[in-house]
């Protein structure tokens, strides 16, 4: 059973940086899409970035392109989200998610396509 545990959230001023981590356990193959999602109060959960673990192919929401980078460690045990040039509108609870994709290497950034979720880590950006 795949388990995901996020960490690294916190409070930062606009323009600052944070790196989120997602510790992965129970994932027996690399044929997975993994994604970072966020949900601000009163808003729907939205996809931020995704990666196809086997190939390292990455995807980004337009709102974070050029500022956020999704990556993974060589052992595929940890997923990262490096967030630079943070803005107040990036304030949200950030979640790590995973879904097995043995037959397709394309990742979507839509909530319903992911099966396993972490508990989330809060990111607050002040102006």
One Martini backbone bead per residue (centre of mass of N, CA, C, O) as a GRO file, in nm:
protein
  127
    1UNK     BB    1   0.094   0.038   0.025
    2UNK     BB    2   0.066   0.359  -0.042
    3UNK     BB    3   0.260   0.626   0.107
    4UNK     BB    4   0.218   0.979   0.206
    5UNK     BB    5   0.453   1.243   0.322
    6UNK     BB    6   0.449   1.565   0.408
    7UNK     BB    7   0.685   1.848   0.387
    8UNK     BB    8   0.799   2.205   0.432
    9UNK     BB    9   0.620   2.392   0.532
   10UNK     BB   10   0.516   2.750   0.563
   11UNK     BB   11   0.641   3.075   0.622
   12UNK     BB   12   0.650   3.347   0.378
   13UNK     BB   13   0.764   3.580   0.181
   14UNK     BB   14   0.746   3.747  -0.079
   15UNK     BB   15   0.992   3.589  -0.295
   16UNK     BB   16   1.031   3.335  -0.174
   17UNK     BB   17   1.123   3.003  -0.045
   18UNK     BB   18   1.034   2.650  -0.095
   19UNK     BB   19   1.055   2.297   0.013
   20UNK     BB   20   0.892   2.018  -0.074
   21UNK     BB   21   0.806   1.699   0.070
   22UNK     BB   22   0.765   1.338  -0.030
   23UNK     BB   23   0.719   1.052   0.129
   24UNK     BB   24   0.776   0.722  -0.001
   25UNK     BB   25   0.573   0.424   0.034
   26UNK     BB   26   0.501   0.113  -0.126
   27UNK     BB   27   0.647   0.155  -0.405
   28UNK     BB   28   0.713  -0.103  -0.651
   29UNK     BB   29   0.719   0.116  -0.879
   30UNK     BB   30   0.763   0.361  -1.162
   31UNK     BB   31   0.452   0.344  -1.278
   32UNK     BB   32   0.406   0.669  -1.200
   33UNK     BB   33   0.211   0.928  -1.098
   34UNK     BB   34   0.305   1.248  -0.965
   35UNK     BB   35   0.162   1.504  -0.746
   36UNK     BB   36   0.084   1.849  -0.702
   37UNK     BB   37  -0.138   2.006  -0.478
   38UNK     BB   38  -0.393   2.266  -0.414
   39UNK     BB   39  -0.573   2.438  -0.131
   40UNK     BB   40  -0.776   2.693  -0.086
   41UNK     BB   41  -0.986   2.872   0.070
   42UNK     BB   42  -1.284   2.819  -0.113
   43UNK     BB   43  -1.134   2.618  -0.303
   44UNK     BB   44  -1.026   2.423  -0.534
   45UNK     BB   45  -0.846   2.170  -0.626
   46UNK     BB   46  -0.512   2.198  -0.769
   47UNK     BB   47  -0.287   2.159  -1.006
   48UNK     BB   48   0.075   2.205  -1.028
   49UNK     BB   49   0.235   1.920  -1.048
   50UNK     BB   50   0.405   1.663  -1.251
   51UNK     BB   51   0.527   1.309  -1.264
   52UNK     BB   52   0.698   1.062  -1.443
   53UNK     BB   53   0.899   0.851  -1.291
   54UNK     BB   54   1.044   0.681  -1.512
   55UNK     BB   55   1.110   0.951  -1.708
   56UNK     BB   56   1.069   1.254  -1.580
   57UNK     BB   57   0.817   1.379  -1.667
   58UNK     BB   58   0.683   1.711  -1.684
   59UNK     BB   59   0.430   1.920  -1.517
   60UNK     BB   60   0.250   2.245  -1.546
   61UNK     BB   61   0.112   2.505  -1.433
   62UNK     BB   62   0.088   2.822  -1.544
   63UNK     BB   63   0.112   2.964  -1.253
   64UNK     BB   64   0.423   2.805  -1.207
   65UNK     BB   65   0.587   2.858  -1.435
   66UNK     BB   66   0.929   2.921  -1.352
   67UNK     BB   67   0.898   2.862  -1.019
   68UNK     BB   68   0.846   2.558  -1.028
   69UNK     BB   69   0.984   2.229  -0.913
   70UNK     BB   70   0.982   1.899  -1.003
   71UNK     BB   71   1.110   1.614  -0.812
   72UNK     BB   72   1.349   1.338  -0.763
   73UNK     BB   73   1.501   1.090  -0.634
   74UNK     BB   74   1.696   0.821  -0.724
   75UNK     BB   75   1.514   0.617  -0.531
   76UNK     BB   76   1.209   0.711  -0.525
   77UNK     BB   77   1.136   0.827  -0.214
   78UNK     BB   78   1.126   1.135  -0.316
   79UNK     BB   79   0.933   1.426  -0.341
   80UNK     BB   80   0.949   1.748  -0.502
   81UNK     BB   81   0.895   2.116  -0.431
   82UNK     BB   82   1.015   2.392  -0.582
   83UNK     BB   83   0.966   2.727  -0.449
   84UNK     BB   84   0.964   3.028  -0.620
   85UNK     BB   85   0.854   3.332  -0.615
   86UNK     BB   86   0.647   3.386  -0.408
   87UNK     BB   87   0.295   3.422  -0.358
   88UNK     BB   88   0.005   3.485  -0.202
   89UNK     BB   89  -0.154   3.289  -0.410
   90UNK     BB   90   0.010   3.025  -0.292
   91UNK     BB   91  -0.173   2.995  -0.069
   92UNK     BB   92  -0.186   2.665   0.084
   93UNK     BB   93  -0.264   2.339   0.064
   94UNK     BB   94  -0.033   2.075   0.019
   95UNK     BB   95  -0.035   1.792  -0.208
   96UNK     BB   96   0.029   1.455  -0.242
   97UNK     BB   97   0.021   1.229  -0.534
   98UNK     BB   98  -0.098   0.902  -0.668
   99UNK     BB   99  -0.066   0.692  -0.976
  100UNK     BB  100  -0.098   0.429  -1.167
  101UNK     BB  101   0.099   0.390  -1.502
  102UNK     BB  102   0.155   0.118  -1.703
  103UNK     BB  103   0.021   0.233  -2.007
  104UNK     BB  104   0.104   0.537  -1.936
  105UNK     BB  105   0.308   0.854  -1.960
  106UNK     BB  106   0.062   1.033  -1.886
  107UNK     BB  107  -0.013   1.326  -1.701
  108UNK     BB  108  -0.243   1.448  -1.487
  109UNK     BB  109  -0.404   1.751  -1.312
  110UNK     BB  110  -0.642   1.576  -1.180
  111UNK     BB  111  -0.784   1.476  -0.899
  112UNK     BB  112  -0.950   1.207  -0.990
  113UNK     BB  113  -0.680   1.048  -1.101
  114UNK     BB  114  -0.608   1.010  -0.799
  115UNK     BB  115  -0.561   0.769  -0.525
  116UNK     BB  116  -0.321   0.895  -0.353
  117UNK     BB  117  -0.280   1.066  -0.032
  118UNK     BB  118  -0.188   1.307   0.159
  119UNK     BB  119  -0.222   1.540   0.434
  120UNK     BB  120  -0.045   1.784   0.413
  121UNK     BB  121   0.093   2.126   0.362
  122UNK     BB  122   0.147   2.444   0.474
  123UNK     BB  123   0.125   2.752   0.280
  124UNK     BB  124   0.250   3.087   0.358
  125UNK     BB  125   0.209   3.407   0.193
  126UNK     BB  126   0.339   3.720   0.242
  127UNK     BB  127   0.333   4.079   0.161
   0.00000   0.00000   0.00000
